[in-house]
Coordinates of C-alpha atoms in Angstrom, one line a residue:
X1 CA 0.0 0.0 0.0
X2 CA 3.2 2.1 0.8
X3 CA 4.5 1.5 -2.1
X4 CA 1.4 2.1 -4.6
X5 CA 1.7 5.9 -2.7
X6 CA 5.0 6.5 -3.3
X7 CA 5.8 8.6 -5.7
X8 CA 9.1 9.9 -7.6
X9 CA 9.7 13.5 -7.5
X10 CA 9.3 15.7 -10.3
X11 CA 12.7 16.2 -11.5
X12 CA 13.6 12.9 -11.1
X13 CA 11.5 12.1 -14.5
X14 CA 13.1 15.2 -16.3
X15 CA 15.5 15.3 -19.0
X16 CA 17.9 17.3 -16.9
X17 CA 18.1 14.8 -13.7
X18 CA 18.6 11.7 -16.7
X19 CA 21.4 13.4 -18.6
X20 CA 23.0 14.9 -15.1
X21 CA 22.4 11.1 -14.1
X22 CA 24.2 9.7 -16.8
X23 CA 27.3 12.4 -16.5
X24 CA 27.5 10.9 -12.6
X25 CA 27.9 7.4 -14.3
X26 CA 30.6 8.2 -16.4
X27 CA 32.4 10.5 -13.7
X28 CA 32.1 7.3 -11.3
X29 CA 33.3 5.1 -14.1
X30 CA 36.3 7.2 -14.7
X31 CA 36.7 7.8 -11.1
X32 CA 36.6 3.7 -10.3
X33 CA 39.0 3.6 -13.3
X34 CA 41.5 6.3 -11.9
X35 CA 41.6 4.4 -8.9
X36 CA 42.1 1.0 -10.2
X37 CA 44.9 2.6 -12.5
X38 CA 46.7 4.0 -9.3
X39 CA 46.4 0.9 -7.1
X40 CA 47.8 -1.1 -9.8
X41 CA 50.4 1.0 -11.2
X42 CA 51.2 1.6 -7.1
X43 CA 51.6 -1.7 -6.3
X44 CA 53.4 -3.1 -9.3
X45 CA 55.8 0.0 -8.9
X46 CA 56.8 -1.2 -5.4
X47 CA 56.9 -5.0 -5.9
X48 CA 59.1 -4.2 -9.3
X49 CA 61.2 -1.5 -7.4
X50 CA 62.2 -4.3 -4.5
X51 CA 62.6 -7.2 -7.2
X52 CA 64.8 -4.8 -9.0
X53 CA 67.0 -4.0 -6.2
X54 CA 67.5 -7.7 -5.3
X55 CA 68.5 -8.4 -8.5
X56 CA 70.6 -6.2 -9.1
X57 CA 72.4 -6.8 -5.1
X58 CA 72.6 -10.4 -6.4
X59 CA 74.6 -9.6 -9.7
X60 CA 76.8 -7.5 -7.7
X61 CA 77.6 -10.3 -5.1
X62 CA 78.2 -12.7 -8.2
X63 CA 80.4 -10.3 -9.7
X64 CA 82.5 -9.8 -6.6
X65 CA 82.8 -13.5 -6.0
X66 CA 84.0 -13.9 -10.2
X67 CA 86.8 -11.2 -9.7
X68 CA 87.8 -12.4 -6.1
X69 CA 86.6 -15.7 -5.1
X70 CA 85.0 -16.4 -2.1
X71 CA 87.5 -14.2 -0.1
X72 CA 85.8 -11.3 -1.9
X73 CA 82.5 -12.4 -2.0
X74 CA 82.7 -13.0 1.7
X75 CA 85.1 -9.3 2.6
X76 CA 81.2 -7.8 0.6
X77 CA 78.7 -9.4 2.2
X78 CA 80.5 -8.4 5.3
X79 CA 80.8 -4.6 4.4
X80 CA 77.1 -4.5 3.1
X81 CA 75.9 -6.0 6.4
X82 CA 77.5 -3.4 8.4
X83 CA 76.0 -0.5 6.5
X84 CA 73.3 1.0 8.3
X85 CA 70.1 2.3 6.8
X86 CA 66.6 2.1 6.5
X87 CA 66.5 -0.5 3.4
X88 CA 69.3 -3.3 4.4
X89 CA 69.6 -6.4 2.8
X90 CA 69.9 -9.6 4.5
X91 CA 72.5 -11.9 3.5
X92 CA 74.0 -15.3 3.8
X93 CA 77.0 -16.9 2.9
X94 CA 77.3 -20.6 3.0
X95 CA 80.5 -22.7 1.8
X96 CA 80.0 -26.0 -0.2
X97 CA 79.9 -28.1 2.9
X98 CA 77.1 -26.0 3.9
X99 CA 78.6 -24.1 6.9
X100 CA 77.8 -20.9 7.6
X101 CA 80.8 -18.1 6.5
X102 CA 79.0 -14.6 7.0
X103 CA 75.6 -12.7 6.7
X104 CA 72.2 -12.0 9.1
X105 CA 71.0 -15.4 8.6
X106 CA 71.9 -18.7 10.8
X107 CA 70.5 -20.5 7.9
X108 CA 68.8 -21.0 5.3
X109 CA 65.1 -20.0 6.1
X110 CA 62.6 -22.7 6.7
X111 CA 60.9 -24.2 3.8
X112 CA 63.7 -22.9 1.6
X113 CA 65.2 -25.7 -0.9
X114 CA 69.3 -24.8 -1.2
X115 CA 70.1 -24.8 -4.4
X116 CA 66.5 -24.7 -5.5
X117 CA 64.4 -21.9 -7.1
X118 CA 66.5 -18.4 -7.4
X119 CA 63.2 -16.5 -6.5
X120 CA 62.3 -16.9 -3.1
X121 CA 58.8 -15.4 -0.7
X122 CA 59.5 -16.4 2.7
X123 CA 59.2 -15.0 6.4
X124 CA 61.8 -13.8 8.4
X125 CA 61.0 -14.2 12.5
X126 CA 62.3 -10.9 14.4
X127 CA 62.7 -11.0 18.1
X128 CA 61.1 -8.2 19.7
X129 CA 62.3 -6.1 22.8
X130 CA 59.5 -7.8 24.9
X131 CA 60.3 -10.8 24.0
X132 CA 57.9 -12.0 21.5
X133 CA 58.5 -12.8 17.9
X134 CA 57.7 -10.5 15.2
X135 CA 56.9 -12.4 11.6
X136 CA 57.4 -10.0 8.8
X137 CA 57.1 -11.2 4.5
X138 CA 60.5 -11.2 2.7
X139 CA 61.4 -11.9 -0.6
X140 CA 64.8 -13.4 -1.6
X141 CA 67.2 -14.7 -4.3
X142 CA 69.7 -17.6 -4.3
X143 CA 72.6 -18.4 -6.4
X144 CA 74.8 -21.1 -6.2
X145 CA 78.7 -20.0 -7.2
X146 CA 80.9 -22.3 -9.2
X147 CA 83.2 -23.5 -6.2
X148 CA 79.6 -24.8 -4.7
X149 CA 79.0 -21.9 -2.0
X150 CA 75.8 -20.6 -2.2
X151 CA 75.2 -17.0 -1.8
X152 CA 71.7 -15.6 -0.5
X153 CA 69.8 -12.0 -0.4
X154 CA 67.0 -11.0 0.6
X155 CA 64.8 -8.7 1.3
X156 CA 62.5 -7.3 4.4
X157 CA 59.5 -6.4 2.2
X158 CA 57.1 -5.7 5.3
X159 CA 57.3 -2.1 4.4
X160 CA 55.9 -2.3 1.0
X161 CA 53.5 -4.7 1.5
X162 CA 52.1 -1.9 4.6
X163 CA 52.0 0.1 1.7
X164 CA 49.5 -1.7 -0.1
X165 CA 46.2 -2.2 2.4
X166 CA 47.1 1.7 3.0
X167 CA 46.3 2.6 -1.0
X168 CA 43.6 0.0 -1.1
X169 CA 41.5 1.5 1.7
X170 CA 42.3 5.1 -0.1
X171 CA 41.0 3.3 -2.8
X172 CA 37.4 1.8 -1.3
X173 CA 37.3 5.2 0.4
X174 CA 37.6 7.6 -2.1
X175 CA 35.8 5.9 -5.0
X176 CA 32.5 5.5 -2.9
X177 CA 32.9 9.0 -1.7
X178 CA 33.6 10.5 -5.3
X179 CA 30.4 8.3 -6.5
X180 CA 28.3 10.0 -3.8
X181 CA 29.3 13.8 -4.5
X182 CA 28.6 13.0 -8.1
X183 CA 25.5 12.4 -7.5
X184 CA 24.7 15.2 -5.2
X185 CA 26.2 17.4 -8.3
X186 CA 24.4 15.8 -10.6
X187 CA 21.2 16.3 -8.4
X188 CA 22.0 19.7 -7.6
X189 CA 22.3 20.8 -11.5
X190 CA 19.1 19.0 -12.8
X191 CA 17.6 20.6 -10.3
X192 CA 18.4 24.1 -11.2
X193 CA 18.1 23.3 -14.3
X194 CA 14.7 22.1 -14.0
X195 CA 13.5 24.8 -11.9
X196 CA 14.5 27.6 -14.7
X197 CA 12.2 25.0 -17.2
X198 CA 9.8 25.0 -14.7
X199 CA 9.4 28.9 -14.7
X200 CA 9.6 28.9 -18.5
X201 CA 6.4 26.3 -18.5
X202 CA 4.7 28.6 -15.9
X203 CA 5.5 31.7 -18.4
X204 CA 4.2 29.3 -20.8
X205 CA 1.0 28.6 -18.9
X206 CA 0.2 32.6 -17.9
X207 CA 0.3 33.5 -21.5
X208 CA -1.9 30.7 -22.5
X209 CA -4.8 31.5 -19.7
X210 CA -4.7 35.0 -21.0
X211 CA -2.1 36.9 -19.2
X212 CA -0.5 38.5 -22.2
X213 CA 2.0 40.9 -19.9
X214 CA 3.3 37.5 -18.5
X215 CA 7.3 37.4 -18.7
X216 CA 9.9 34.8 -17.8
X217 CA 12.2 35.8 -15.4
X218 CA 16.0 36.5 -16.1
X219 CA 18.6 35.1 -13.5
X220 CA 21.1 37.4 -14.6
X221 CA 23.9 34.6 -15.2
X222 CA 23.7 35.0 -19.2
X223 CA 23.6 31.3 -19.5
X224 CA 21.4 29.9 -22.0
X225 CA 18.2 29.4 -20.0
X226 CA 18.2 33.6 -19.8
X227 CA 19.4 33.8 -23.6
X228 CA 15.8 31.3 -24.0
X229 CA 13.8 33.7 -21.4
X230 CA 15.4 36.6 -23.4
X231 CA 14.1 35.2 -27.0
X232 CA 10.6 33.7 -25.5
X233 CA 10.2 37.7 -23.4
X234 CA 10.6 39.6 -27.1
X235 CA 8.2 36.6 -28.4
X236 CA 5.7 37.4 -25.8
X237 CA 6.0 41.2 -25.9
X238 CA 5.5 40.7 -29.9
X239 CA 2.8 38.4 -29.2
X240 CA 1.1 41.0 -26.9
X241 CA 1.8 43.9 -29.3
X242 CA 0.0 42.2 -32.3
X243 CA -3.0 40.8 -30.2
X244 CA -3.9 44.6 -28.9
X245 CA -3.7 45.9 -32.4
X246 CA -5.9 42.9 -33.4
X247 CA -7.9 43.8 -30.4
X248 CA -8.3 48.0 -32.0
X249 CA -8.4 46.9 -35.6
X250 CA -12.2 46.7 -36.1
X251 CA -12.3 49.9 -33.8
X252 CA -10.2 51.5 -36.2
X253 CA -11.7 50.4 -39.2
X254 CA -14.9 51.2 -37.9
X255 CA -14.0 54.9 -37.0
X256 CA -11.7 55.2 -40.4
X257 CA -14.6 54.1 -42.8
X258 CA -17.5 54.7 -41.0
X259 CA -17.1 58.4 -42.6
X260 CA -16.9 57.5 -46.1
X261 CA -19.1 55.1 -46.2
X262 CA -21.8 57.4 -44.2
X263 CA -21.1 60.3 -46.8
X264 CA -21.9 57.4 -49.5
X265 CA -25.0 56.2 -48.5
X266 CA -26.0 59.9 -47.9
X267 CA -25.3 60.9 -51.3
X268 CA -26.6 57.5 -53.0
X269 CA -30.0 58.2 -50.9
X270 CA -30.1 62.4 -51.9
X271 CA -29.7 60.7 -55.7
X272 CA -32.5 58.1 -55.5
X273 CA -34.7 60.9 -53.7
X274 CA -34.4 63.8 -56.6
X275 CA -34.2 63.6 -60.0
X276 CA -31.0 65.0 -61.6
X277 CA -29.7 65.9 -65.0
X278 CA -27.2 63.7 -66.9
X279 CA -24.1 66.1 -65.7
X280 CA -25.1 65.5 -61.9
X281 CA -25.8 61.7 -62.4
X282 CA -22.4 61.4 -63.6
X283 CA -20.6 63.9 -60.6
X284 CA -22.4 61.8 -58.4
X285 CA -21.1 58.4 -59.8
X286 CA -17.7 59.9 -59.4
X287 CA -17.8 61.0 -56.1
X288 CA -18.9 57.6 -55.3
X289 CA -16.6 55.8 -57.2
X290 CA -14.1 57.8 -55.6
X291 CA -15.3 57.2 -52.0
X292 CA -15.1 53.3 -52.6
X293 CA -11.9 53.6 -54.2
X294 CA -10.8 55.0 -51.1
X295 CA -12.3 52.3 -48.7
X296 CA -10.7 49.6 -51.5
X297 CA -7.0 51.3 -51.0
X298 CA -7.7 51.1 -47.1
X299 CA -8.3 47.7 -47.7
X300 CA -5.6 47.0 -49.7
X301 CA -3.4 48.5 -47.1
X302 CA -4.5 46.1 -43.9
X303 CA -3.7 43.2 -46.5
X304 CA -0.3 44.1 -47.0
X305 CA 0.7 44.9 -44.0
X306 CA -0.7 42.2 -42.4
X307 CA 1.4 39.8 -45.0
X308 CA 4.4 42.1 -44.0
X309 CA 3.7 41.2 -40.1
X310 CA 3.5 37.2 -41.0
X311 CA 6.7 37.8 -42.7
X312 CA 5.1 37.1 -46.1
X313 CA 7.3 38.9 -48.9
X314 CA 8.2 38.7 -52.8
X315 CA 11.7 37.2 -53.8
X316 CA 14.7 39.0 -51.8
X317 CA 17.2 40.4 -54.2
X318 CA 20.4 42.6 -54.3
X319 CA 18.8 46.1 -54.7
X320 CA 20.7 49.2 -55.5
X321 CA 19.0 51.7 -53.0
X322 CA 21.1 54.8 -55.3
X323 CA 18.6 54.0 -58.2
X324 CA 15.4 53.6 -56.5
X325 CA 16.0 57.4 -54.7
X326 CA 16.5 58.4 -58.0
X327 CA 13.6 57.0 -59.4
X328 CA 11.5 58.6 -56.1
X329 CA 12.7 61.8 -56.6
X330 CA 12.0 62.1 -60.6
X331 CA 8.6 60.8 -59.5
X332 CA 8.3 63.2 -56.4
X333 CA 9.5 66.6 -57.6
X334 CA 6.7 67.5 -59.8
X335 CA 4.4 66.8 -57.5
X336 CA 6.3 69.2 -54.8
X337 CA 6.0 71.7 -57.0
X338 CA 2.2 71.5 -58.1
X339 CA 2.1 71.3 -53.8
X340 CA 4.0 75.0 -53.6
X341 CA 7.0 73.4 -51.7
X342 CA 10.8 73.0 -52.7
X343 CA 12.4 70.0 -53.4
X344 CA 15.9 69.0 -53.0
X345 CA 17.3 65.6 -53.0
X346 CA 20.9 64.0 -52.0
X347 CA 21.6 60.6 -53.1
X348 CA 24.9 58.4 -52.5
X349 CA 26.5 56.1 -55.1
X350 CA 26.4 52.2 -55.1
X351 CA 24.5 51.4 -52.1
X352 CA 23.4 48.5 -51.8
X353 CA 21.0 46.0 -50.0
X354 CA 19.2 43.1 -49.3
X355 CA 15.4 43.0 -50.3
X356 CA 12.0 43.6 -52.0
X357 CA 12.3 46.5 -54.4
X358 CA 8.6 46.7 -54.7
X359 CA 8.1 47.0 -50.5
X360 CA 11.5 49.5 -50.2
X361 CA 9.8 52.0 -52.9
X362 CA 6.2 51.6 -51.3
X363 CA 7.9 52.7 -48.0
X364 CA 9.7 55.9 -49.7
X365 CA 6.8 56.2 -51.4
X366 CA 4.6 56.7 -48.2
X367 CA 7.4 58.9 -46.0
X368 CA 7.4 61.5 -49.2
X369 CA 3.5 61.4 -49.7
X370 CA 3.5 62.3 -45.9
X371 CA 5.6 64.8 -46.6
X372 CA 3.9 66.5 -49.2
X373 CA 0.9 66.0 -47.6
X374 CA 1.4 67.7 -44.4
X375 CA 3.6 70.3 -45.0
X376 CA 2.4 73.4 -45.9
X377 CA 3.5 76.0 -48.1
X378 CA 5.9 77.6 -48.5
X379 CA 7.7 74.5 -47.1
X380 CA 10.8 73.0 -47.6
X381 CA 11.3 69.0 -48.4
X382 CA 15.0 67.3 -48.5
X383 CA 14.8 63.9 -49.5
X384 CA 18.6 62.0 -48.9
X385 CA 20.0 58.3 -49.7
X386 CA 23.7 58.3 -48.3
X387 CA 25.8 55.1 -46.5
X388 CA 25.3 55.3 -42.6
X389 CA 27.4 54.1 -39.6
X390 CA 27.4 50.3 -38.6
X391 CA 27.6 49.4 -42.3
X392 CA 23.8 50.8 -42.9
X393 CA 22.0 52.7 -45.8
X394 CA 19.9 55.5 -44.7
X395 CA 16.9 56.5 -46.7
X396 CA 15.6 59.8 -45.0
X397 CA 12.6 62.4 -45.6
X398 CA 13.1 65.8 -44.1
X399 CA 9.9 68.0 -44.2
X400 CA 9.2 71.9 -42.7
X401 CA 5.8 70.7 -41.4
X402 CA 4.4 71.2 -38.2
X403 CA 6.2 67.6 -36.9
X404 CA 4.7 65.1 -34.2
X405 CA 4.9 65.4 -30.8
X406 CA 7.6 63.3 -29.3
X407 CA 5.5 61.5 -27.2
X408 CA 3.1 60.5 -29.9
X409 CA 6.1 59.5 -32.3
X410 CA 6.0 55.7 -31.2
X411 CA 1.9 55.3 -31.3
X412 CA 2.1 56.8 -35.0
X413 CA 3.8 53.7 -36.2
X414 CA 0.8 51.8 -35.2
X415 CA -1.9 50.7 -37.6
X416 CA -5.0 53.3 -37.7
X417 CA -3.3 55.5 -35.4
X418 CA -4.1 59.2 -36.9
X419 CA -3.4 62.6 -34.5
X420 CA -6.5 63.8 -34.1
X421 CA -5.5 67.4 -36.0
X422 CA -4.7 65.7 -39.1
X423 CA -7.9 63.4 -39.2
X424 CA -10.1 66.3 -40.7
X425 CA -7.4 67.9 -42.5
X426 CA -5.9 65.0 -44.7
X427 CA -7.5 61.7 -46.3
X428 CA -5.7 58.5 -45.0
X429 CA -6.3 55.7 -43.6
X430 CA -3.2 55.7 -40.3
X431 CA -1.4 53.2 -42.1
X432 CA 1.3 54.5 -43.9
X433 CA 4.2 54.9 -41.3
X434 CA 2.9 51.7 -39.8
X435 CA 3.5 49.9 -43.4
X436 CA 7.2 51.4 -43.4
X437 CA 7.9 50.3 -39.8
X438 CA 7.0 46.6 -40.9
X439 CA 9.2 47.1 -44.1
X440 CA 11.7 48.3 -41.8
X441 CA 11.5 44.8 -39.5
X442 CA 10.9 43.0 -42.7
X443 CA 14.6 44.3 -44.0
X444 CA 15.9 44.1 -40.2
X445 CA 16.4 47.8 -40.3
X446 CA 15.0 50.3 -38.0
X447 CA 12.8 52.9 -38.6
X448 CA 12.4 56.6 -36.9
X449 CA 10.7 59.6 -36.3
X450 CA 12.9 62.9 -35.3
X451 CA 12.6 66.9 -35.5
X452 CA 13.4 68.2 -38.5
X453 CA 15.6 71.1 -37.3
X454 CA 13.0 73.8 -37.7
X455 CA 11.5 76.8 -35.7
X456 CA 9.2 76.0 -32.4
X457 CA 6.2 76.4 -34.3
X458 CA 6.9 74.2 -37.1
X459 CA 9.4 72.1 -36.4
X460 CA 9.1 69.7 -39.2
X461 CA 9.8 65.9 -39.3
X462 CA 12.9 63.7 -40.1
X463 CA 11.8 59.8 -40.9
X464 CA 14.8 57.6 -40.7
X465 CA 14.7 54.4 -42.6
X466 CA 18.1 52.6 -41.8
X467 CA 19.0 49.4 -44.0
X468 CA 21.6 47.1 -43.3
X469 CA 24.4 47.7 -45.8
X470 CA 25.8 44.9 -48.9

């Protein structure tokens, strides 16, 4: 019954606990290997260091006995006994009879076969100041000379084979101990890591119930869980800027059209109620064909930017910028003119972007129609196209008109937004500078609204397109 309650915790069954599980496995594996290396290489290094050494005591001993006989052998085997340190040999010197001639031992030690094996494990009994016998592991070599004396070393190995148990319960020590703080690491970082998902998914869920000014929150480390809140914030804040201009659209619409298409029922009823001459009759159609031409353009213009906001454009192409300004200013001066206003344009040489040539006109198209529109004469307009800091083209439209207020400069860009003194003064529908701001994003420029440098009373409007340079 216990057990059908139990239940794992939550980070236990993420992806973060298995992968930080799996990086504990193969830090305990290397760990259990690391230790199995140094125990081995350890103990080899000592048993081959004391086998070396007796070898090479024995091949001296030999050597002394060739040269000298067993007058020398004897005269070294006395003169290495008598040599104090902390690593003496233990020696014996036998004659062929079998007597004893020199070195530590009485005899040969028990279980020893003279003349047998050269390679000898054995143990050595030490009398201790108390009396009692210590028994300690040695390891020997034998060699029997040609006159038939044996000669025999050996070697206290109690020392090294101390060492041993010491490194093996280093061993069983550490490697259970490194295991364990793997694990708690391992545990520690899944769960971090599963608590910033955890705050993502509650981000997640806020948005999703309706709480559009939900954000996810930023530790401040730069790691890639804040670059992810960073991305999924600018995601949410786009989200939330799209879904209240969804939310004003019909509003807009509404209050944009609802005045053209009043005035058009009002003359299409004055028609049908009077009788008119053939001249009238065909003012009227006019008027009215003009009215719905007006209502199709606004029309037209939600469309495209709409396609521009889904990121729906023609074919992307190396544009010269240079040649389109001069196309907008052959295109634009006349109609300065007829306007009253002055004209003067500064365009660069060879500059170059990435893009839609039919969307970058439209946008130039719009900031000079604006212009003309709203500046009144006698007024100045100073259309430039000139290579920018940071590798940019700059595409800007200077006017001498009465400007916007700064703080209405970033609701302008917004669709339907009109200021209220320009609604009765100019036709439009609000969507022009809104269509060059998604151009703008379209292109990944930026787009901008500054003074034009004029007098208090009028002073005038710069619109800054900036283009990322070829």
């Amino acid at each position: 019954m216990m057990l059908e309650n139990f239940r794992l915790p939550t980070f236990v069954k993420t992806t973060t606990f298995r992968l930080a599980l799996l990086h504990s496995g193969l830090f305990a594996v290397f760990l259990v290997g690391l230790l199995i290396y140094l125990y081995t290489s350890t103990v080899v290094y000592i048993r081959g260091e004391a086998r070396s050494s007796l070898d090479a005591e024995l091949t001296e001993l030999v050597q002394a006995h060739r040269q000298g006989g067993l007058v020398r052998l004897n005269q070294s085997v006395l003169e290495r006994s008598s040599v104090p340190g902390s690593r003496q040999f233990i020696y014996l010197l036998q004659d062929g009879e079998g007597r004893k001639i020199s070195g530590d031992l009485s005899g040969p030690p028990a279980g020893v076969e003279v003349g047998g094996a050269e390679k000898i494990s054995f143990t050595i009994d030490y009398p201790k100041a108390d009396g009692s016998i210590e028994t300690r592991p040695a390891e020997g070599r034998q060699a029997t000379l040609a006159d038939g004396s044996l000669i025999f070393v050996a070697y206290d190995i109690d020392e090294f084979v101390g060492i041993i148990p010491r490194v093996t319960n280093v061993v069983w020590t550490a490697a259970p101990i490194g295991i364990l703080m793997s694990l708690i690491g391992g545990i520690i970082v899944s769960r971090t890591a599963a608590r910033r998902a955890e705050e993502l998914a509650k981000t997640a869920e806020g948005v999703m119930a309706g709480d559009l000014s939900r954000r996810a929150p930023l530790a401040g480390s730069g790691d890639e869980f804040d670059d992810l809140a960073g991305q999924l914030n600018a995601m949410l804040a786009k989200i939330e800027q799209l879904m209240l201009s969804s939310r004003h659209v019909g509003d807009a619409i509404a209050h944009d059209l609802r005045t053209p298409l009043t005035r058009l029922r009002n003359r299409l009823e004055s028609s049908l109620a009077s009788s008119m001459s053939k001249e009238e009759t065909e003012e009227t159609l006019e008027n009215t064909l003009g009215e719905v031409d007006h209502v199709l353009d606004t029309f037209n213009a939600i469309l495209r930017l709409s396609r521009l906001e889904a990121g729906d454009s023609g074919p992307v192409e190396r544009i010269d910028l240079s040649a389109i300004g001069h196309e907008m200013a052959e295109l634009f001066e006349p109609a300065c003119e007829d306007a009253g206003l002055k004209f003067s344009a500064e365009i660069g040489r060879d500059l170059f972007v990435n893009g839609e040539r039919s969307l970058l006109a439209h946008a130039l198209s719009n900031l000079l129609d604006n212009a003309i529109k709203y500046t009144p004469k006698p007024g100045d307009i100073r259309f430039e196209v000139a290579g920018g800091q940071d590798d940019t083209v700059v595409l800007k439209v200077v006017d001498t008109g009465p400007g916007i207020p700064r703080k209405d400069r970033e609701r302008v860009v917004e669709r339907f937004v009109r200021l209220e003194a320009s609604r009765s003064l100019q036709p439009g529908s609000g969507l022009g500078l809104a269509l060059v701001d998604a151009v703008a994003d379209l292109h990944k420029g930026s787009f901008s609204l500054d003074d034009g440098g004029g007098a208090h009373h009028r002073p005038g409007l710069a619109a800054t397109l900036r283009l990322p340079r070829l």
